[in-house]
């Protein structure tokens, strides 16, 4: 993780530990520099990241304040964080973990050569013991040299950033509504033909390399979503 990302996490933990809520002011930039022993530029980057995540906002001439937190049980479609960091009481069942050659459809999407190797992971995510989303993901071994089934039970992205020290930067999302197949419906505890929100993600590393593509199929009965626009002043 980059230094500003580490500081961003520390400020987030500070907000939680102090029990700060909507409208509470966080320490001034000079104080944050002393607290975390980093440069002003690093603090500004960390605060910008928090603003992008909808955690803080700036009032000109007054300081930086805490924004209203997301409501428990709601999922952000724009976040690059794992489900475990977004939903409380989330748990994951790994249905498939394999090392294979990247299928043709995904190879074209990720602009890869033939015989490119990848990890294919299929997972079912639960919230409060109810199935929320069925996920099928491909991770290129060229950029993600190691992955395991045990790691897949938690946050893969957290492992990539912290365990592999690899920065995930941005993503493209393609969203549509479809009808469930019999297999999908069975796993999500719904009926064949029921509606489902399907999100296809393509994720990029710091230098613009595509390292992952994923298909997420959401249970329409158990899924709730939110989004927050970032504060452009920070």
CSV table of C-alpha atoms in Angstrom, one decimal:
chain,number,residue,atom,x,y,z
A,1,UNK,CA,0.0,0.0,0.0
A,2,UNK,CA,1.1,3.6,-0.7
A,3,UNK,CA,1.9,5.7,2.4
A,4,UNK,CA,-1.1,8.0,1.8
A,5,UNK,CA,-3.4,4.9,1.7
A,6,UNK,CA,-2.0,3.7,5.1
A,7,UNK,CA,-2.5,7.2,6.5
A,8,UNK,CA,-6.1,7.2,5.1
A,9,UNK,CA,-6.8,4.0,6.9
A,10,UNK,CA,-5.4,5.4,10.1
A,11,UNK,CA,-7.6,8.5,9.9
A,12,UNK,CA,-10.6,6.2,9.2
A,13,UNK,CA,-9.8,4.2,12.3
A,14,UNK,CA,-9.3,7.4,14.3
A,15,UNK,CA,-12.8,8.5,13.3
A,16,UNK,CA,-14.3,5.2,14.4
A,17,UNK,CA,-12.3,5.0,17.7
A,18,UNK,CA,-13.3,8.6,18.6
A,19,UNK,CA,-16.9,7.9,17.7
A,20,UNK,CA,-17.1,10.9,15.3
A,21,UNK,CA,-20.3,11.4,13.5
A,22,UNK,CA,-21.8,13.6,10.8
A,23,UNK,CA,-20.6,17.2,11.2
A,24,UNK,CA,-17.8,16.4,13.7
A,25,UNK,CA,-14.5,18.1,12.9
A,26,UNK,CA,-11.3,16.1,12.5
A,27,UNK,CA,-7.9,17.4,13.5
A,28,UNK,CA,-6.3,20.1,11.4
A,29,UNK,CA,-3.8,19.2,8.7
A,30,UNK,CA,-0.8,20.4,10.8
A,31,UNK,CA,-2.0,18.2,13.7
A,32,UNK,CA,-2.4,15.2,11.4
A,33,UNK,CA,1.1,15.7,10.1
A,34,UNK,CA,2.4,15.5,13.7
A,35,UNK,CA,0.1,12.5,14.6
A,36,UNK,CA,1.3,10.4,11.7
A,37,UNK,CA,4.8,11.7,11.1
A,38,UNK,CA,4.3,12.3,7.3
A,39,UNK,CA,4.5,15.2,4.9
A,40,UNK,CA,1.7,17.7,4.2
A,41,UNK,CA,1.5,16.2,0.6
A,42,UNK,CA,0.8,12.7,2.0
A,43,UNK,CA,-1.9,14.1,4.4
A,44,UNK,CA,-3.6,15.9,1.5
A,45,UNK,CA,-3.5,12.7,-0.6
A,46,UNK,CA,-5.0,10.8,2.3
A,47,UNK,CA,-7.8,13.3,2.8
A,48,UNK,CA,-8.5,13.3,-0.9
A,49,UNK,CA,-8.9,9.6,-0.8
A,50,UNK,CA,-11.3,9.8,2.2
A,51,UNK,CA,-13.3,12.5,0.3
A,52,UNK,CA,-13.5,10.2,-2.7
A,53,UNK,CA,-14.8,7.4,-0.4
A,54,UNK,CA,-17.4,9.8,1.0
A,55,UNK,CA,-15.9,9.7,4.5
A,56,UNK,CA,-15.1,13.4,4.9
A,57,UNK,CA,-15.9,16.8,3.4
A,58,UNK,CA,-14.3,20.2,3.6
A,59,UNK,CA,-15.8,23.6,4.6
A,60,UNK,CA,-13.7,26.5,3.3
A,61,UNK,CA,-12.2,28.4,6.1
A,62,UNK,CA,-13.6,26.0,8.8
A,63,UNK,CA,-11.8,22.7,8.3
A,64,UNK,CA,-12.6,19.1,7.4
A,65,UNK,CA,-15.6,17.2,8.8
A,66,UNK,CA,-17.0,13.7,9.0
A,67,UNK,CA,-19.7,12.8,6.5
A,68,UNK,CA,-22.7,10.7,7.2
A,69,UNK,CA,-21.6,7.0,7.2
A,70,UNK,CA,-23.2,4.5,4.9
A,71,UNK,CA,-26.3,2.7,6.3
A,72,UNK,CA,-25.6,-0.9,7.5
A,73,UNK,CA,-26.5,-3.5,4.9
A,74,UNK,CA,-26.1,-1.2,1.8
A,75,UNK,CA,-23.5,-2.0,-0.9
A,76,UNK,CA,-21.6,0.5,-2.9
A,77,UNK,CA,-21.4,-0.4,-6.6
A,78,UNK,CA,-18.5,2.0,-7.1
A,79,UNK,CA,-16.2,0.9,-4.3
A,80,UNK,CA,-13.1,-1.2,-5.0
A,81,UNK,CA,-13.1,-2.6,-1.5
A,82,UNK,CA,-14.1,-6.1,-0.7
A,83,UNK,CA,-17.5,-7.1,0.6
A,84,UNK,CA,-16.1,-7.8,4.1
A,85,UNK,CA,-15.0,-4.1,4.4
A,86,UNK,CA,-18.4,-2.9,3.2
A,87,UNK,CA,-20.9,-5.2,4.9
A,88,UNK,CA,-20.9,-6.2,8.6
A,89,UNK,CA,-21.4,-9.9,9.3
A,90,UNK,CA,-20.6,-10.8,5.8
A,91,UNK,CA,-19.2,-14.3,5.1
A,92,UNK,CA,-18.1,-15.9,1.9
A,93,UNK,CA,-18.3,-19.5,0.5
A,94,UNK,CA,-15.7,-20.4,-2.1
A,95,UNK,CA,-17.5,-22.6,-4.7
A,96,UNK,CA,-14.6,-23.0,-7.1
A,97,UNK,CA,-10.9,-22.3,-7.1
A,98,UNK,CA,-8.8,-23.3,-10.0
A,99,UNK,CA,-5.7,-22.4,-12.1
A,100,UNK,CA,-6.7,-22.4,-15.8
A,101,UNK,CA,-6.0,-20.8,-19.1
A,102,UNK,CA,-8.0,-17.6,-19.5
A,103,UNK,CA,-11.2,-18.3,-21.5
A,104,UNK,CA,-11.6,-16.7,-24.9
A,105,UNK,CA,-14.3,-14.2,-23.8
A,106,UNK,CA,-12.3,-12.9,-20.9
A,107,UNK,CA,-9.1,-13.0,-22.9
A,108,UNK,CA,-10.6,-10.6,-25.4
A,109,UNK,CA,-12.0,-8.4,-22.6
A,110,UNK,CA,-8.7,-8.2,-20.8
A,111,UNK,CA,-6.7,-8.0,-24.1
A,112,UNK,CA,-4.5,-11.0,-23.2
A,113,UNK,CA,-2.4,-13.4,-25.3
A,114,UNK,CA,-3.6,-17.0,-25.9
A,115,UNK,CA,-2.7,-19.4,-23.1
A,116,UNK,CA,-2.6,-16.6,-20.5
A,117,UNK,CA,-2.9,-18.3,-17.1
A,118,UNK,CA,-5.2,-17.1,-14.4
A,119,UNK,CA,-6.9,-18.0,-11.1
A,120,UNK,CA,-10.6,-18.5,-11.6
A,121,UNK,CA,-12.6,-18.0,-8.4
A,122,UNK,CA,-16.3,-18.5,-7.9
A,123,UNK,CA,-17.7,-17.3,-4.6
A,124,UNK,CA,-21.1,-16.8,-3.0
A,125,UNK,CA,-21.3,-13.9,-0.5
A,126,UNK,CA,-23.8,-13.9,2.3
A,127,UNK,CA,-25.1,-11.1,4.6
A,128,UNK,CA,-26.8,-12.1,7.8
A,129,UNK,CA,-26.9,-15.7,6.5
A,130,UNK,CA,-28.7,-14.7,3.3
A,131,UNK,CA,-27.2,-15.0,-0.2
A,132,UNK,CA,-26.5,-11.6,-1.6
A,133,UNK,CA,-24.2,-12.0,-4.6
A,134,UNK,CA,-22.7,-14.7,-6.8
A,135,UNK,CA,-19.3,-13.7,-8.1
A,136,UNK,CA,-17.1,-15.2,-10.8
A,137,UNK,CA,-13.6,-13.7,-11.1
A,138,UNK,CA,-10.5,-14.1,-13.1
A,139,UNK,CA,-7.1,-12.9,-11.9
A,140,UNK,CA,-4.2,-12.9,-14.3
A,141,UNK,CA,-1.2,-14.7,-12.9
A,142,UNK,CA,1.1,-12.4,-14.8
A,143,UNK,CA,0.2,-9.7,-12.2
A,144,UNK,CA,-1.2,-11.8,-9.3
A,145,UNK,CA,1.5,-14.5,-9.0
A,146,UNK,CA,-0.1,-16.2,-5.9
A,147,UNK,CA,-3.6,-16.8,-4.7
A,148,UNK,CA,-5.1,-19.6,-2.6
A,149,UNK,CA,-8.5,-20.9,-1.6
A,150,UNK,CA,-8.0,-19.8,2.0
A,151,UNK,CA,-7.2,-16.2,0.8
A,152,UNK,CA,-10.3,-16.3,-1.4
A,153,UNK,CA,-12.5,-16.8,1.8
A,154,UNK,CA,-11.6,-13.2,2.7
A,155,UNK,CA,-10.9,-10.1,0.8
A,156,UNK,CA,-8.8,-10.9,-2.3
A,157,UNK,CA,-8.3,-7.2,-3.0
A,158,UNK,CA,-6.9,-6.6,0.5
A,159,UNK,CA,-4.5,-9.4,0.0
A,160,UNK,CA,-3.4,-8.0,-3.3
A,161,UNK,CA,-2.8,-4.5,-1.9
A,162,UNK,CA,-1.3,-5.5,1.5
A,163,UNK,CA,0.1,-9.1,0.9
A,164,UNK,CA,1.5,-8.5,-2.6
A,165,UNK,CA,2.1,-4.7,-2.2
A,166,UNK,CA,0.3,-4.1,-5.5
A,167,UNK,CA,-1.8,-0.9,-6.0
A,168,UNK,CA,-5.3,-1.3,-7.4
A,169,UNK,CA,-6.2,2.0,-9.0
A,170,UNK,CA,-9.5,2.1,-10.9
A,171,UNK,CA,-12.2,0.0,-12.7
A,172,UNK,CA,-14.8,-0.1,-15.5
A,173,UNK,CA,-18.3,-1.3,-14.7
A,174,UNK,CA,-21.0,-2.5,-17.1
A,175,UNK,CA,-24.4,-2.9,-15.4
A,176,UNK,CA,-27.5,-4.6,-16.8
A,177,UNK,CA,-30.6,-6.4,-15.6
A,178,UNK,CA,-31.0,-10.1,-16.6
A,179,UNK,CA,-33.0,-13.2,-15.7
A,180,UNK,CA,-31.5,-15.9,-13.6
A,181,UNK,CA,-30.5,-19.3,-15.0
A,182,UNK,CA,-31.6,-22.4,-13.1
A,183,UNK,CA,-28.1,-22.8,-11.6
A,184,UNK,CA,-27.8,-19.2,-10.5
A,185,UNK,CA,-31.3,-19.2,-9.0
A,186,UNK,CA,-30.5,-22.3,-7.0
A,187,UNK,CA,-27.4,-20.8,-5.5
A,188,UNK,CA,-29.1,-17.5,-4.7
A,189,UNK,CA,-32.2,-19.3,-3.3
A,190,UNK,CA,-34.5,-17.7,-5.9
A,191,UNK,CA,-36.5,-19.0,-8.9
A,192,UNK,CA,-35.3,-19.5,-12.4
A,193,UNK,CA,-36.2,-16.5,-14.5
A,194,UNK,CA,-36.2,-14.1,-11.5
A,195,UNK,CA,-34.6,-10.7,-12.2
A,196,UNK,CA,-31.1,-10.0,-11.2
A,197,UNK,CA,-28.7,-7.1,-11.4
A,198,UNK,CA,-25.5,-8.2,-13.2
A,199,UNK,CA,-22.3,-6.1,-12.8
A,200,UNK,CA,-19.3,-6.9,-15.0
A,201,UNK,CA,-16.1,-5.3,-13.6
A,202,UNK,CA,-12.7,-4.8,-15.2
A,203,UNK,CA,-10.0,-3.7,-12.7
A,204,UNK,CA,-6.7,-2.0,-13.4
A,205,UNK,CA,-3.4,-1.6,-11.6
A,206,UNK,CA,-1.4,1.6,-11.1
A,207,UNK,CA,0.2,1.5,-14.6
A,208,UNK,CA,-3.1,0.7,-16.3
A,209,UNK,CA,-2.7,-3.0,-16.6
A,210,UNK,CA,-5.9,-5.1,-16.5
A,211,UNK,CA,-5.4,-7.7,-13.8
A,212,UNK,CA,-9.0,-8.9,-13.1
A,213,UNK,CA,-12.4,-9.2,-14.5
A,214,UNK,CA,-15.4,-10.2,-12.5
A,215,UNK,CA,-19.1,-10.9,-13.0
A,216,UNK,CA,-21.4,-10.2,-10.0
A,217,UNK,CA,-25.0,-11.4,-9.9
A,218,UNK,CA,-27.0,-9.8,-7.1
A,219,UNK,CA,-30.0,-11.3,-5.3
A,220,UNK,CA,-32.8,-8.8,-5.9
A,221,UNK,CA,-34.5,-9.7,-2.5
A,222,UNK,CA,-31.3,-9.3,-0.4
A,223,UNK,CA,-29.4,-6.5,-2.1
A,224,UNK,CA,-29.5,-2.8,-1.3
A,225,UNK,CA,-27.3,-0.2,-2.8
A,226,UNK,CA,-25.9,3.3,-2.1
A,227,UNK,CA,-23.6,5.8,-3.7
A,228,UNK,CA,-21.9,9.0,-2.5
A,229,UNK,CA,-20.5,11.8,-4.7
A,230,UNK,CA,-17.0,12.9,-3.6
A,231,UNK,CA,-16.3,16.3,-2.2
A,232,UNK,CA,-14.4,18.1,-5.0
A,233,UNK,CA,-12.9,20.8,-2.6
A,234,UNK,CA,-10.2,18.6,-1.0
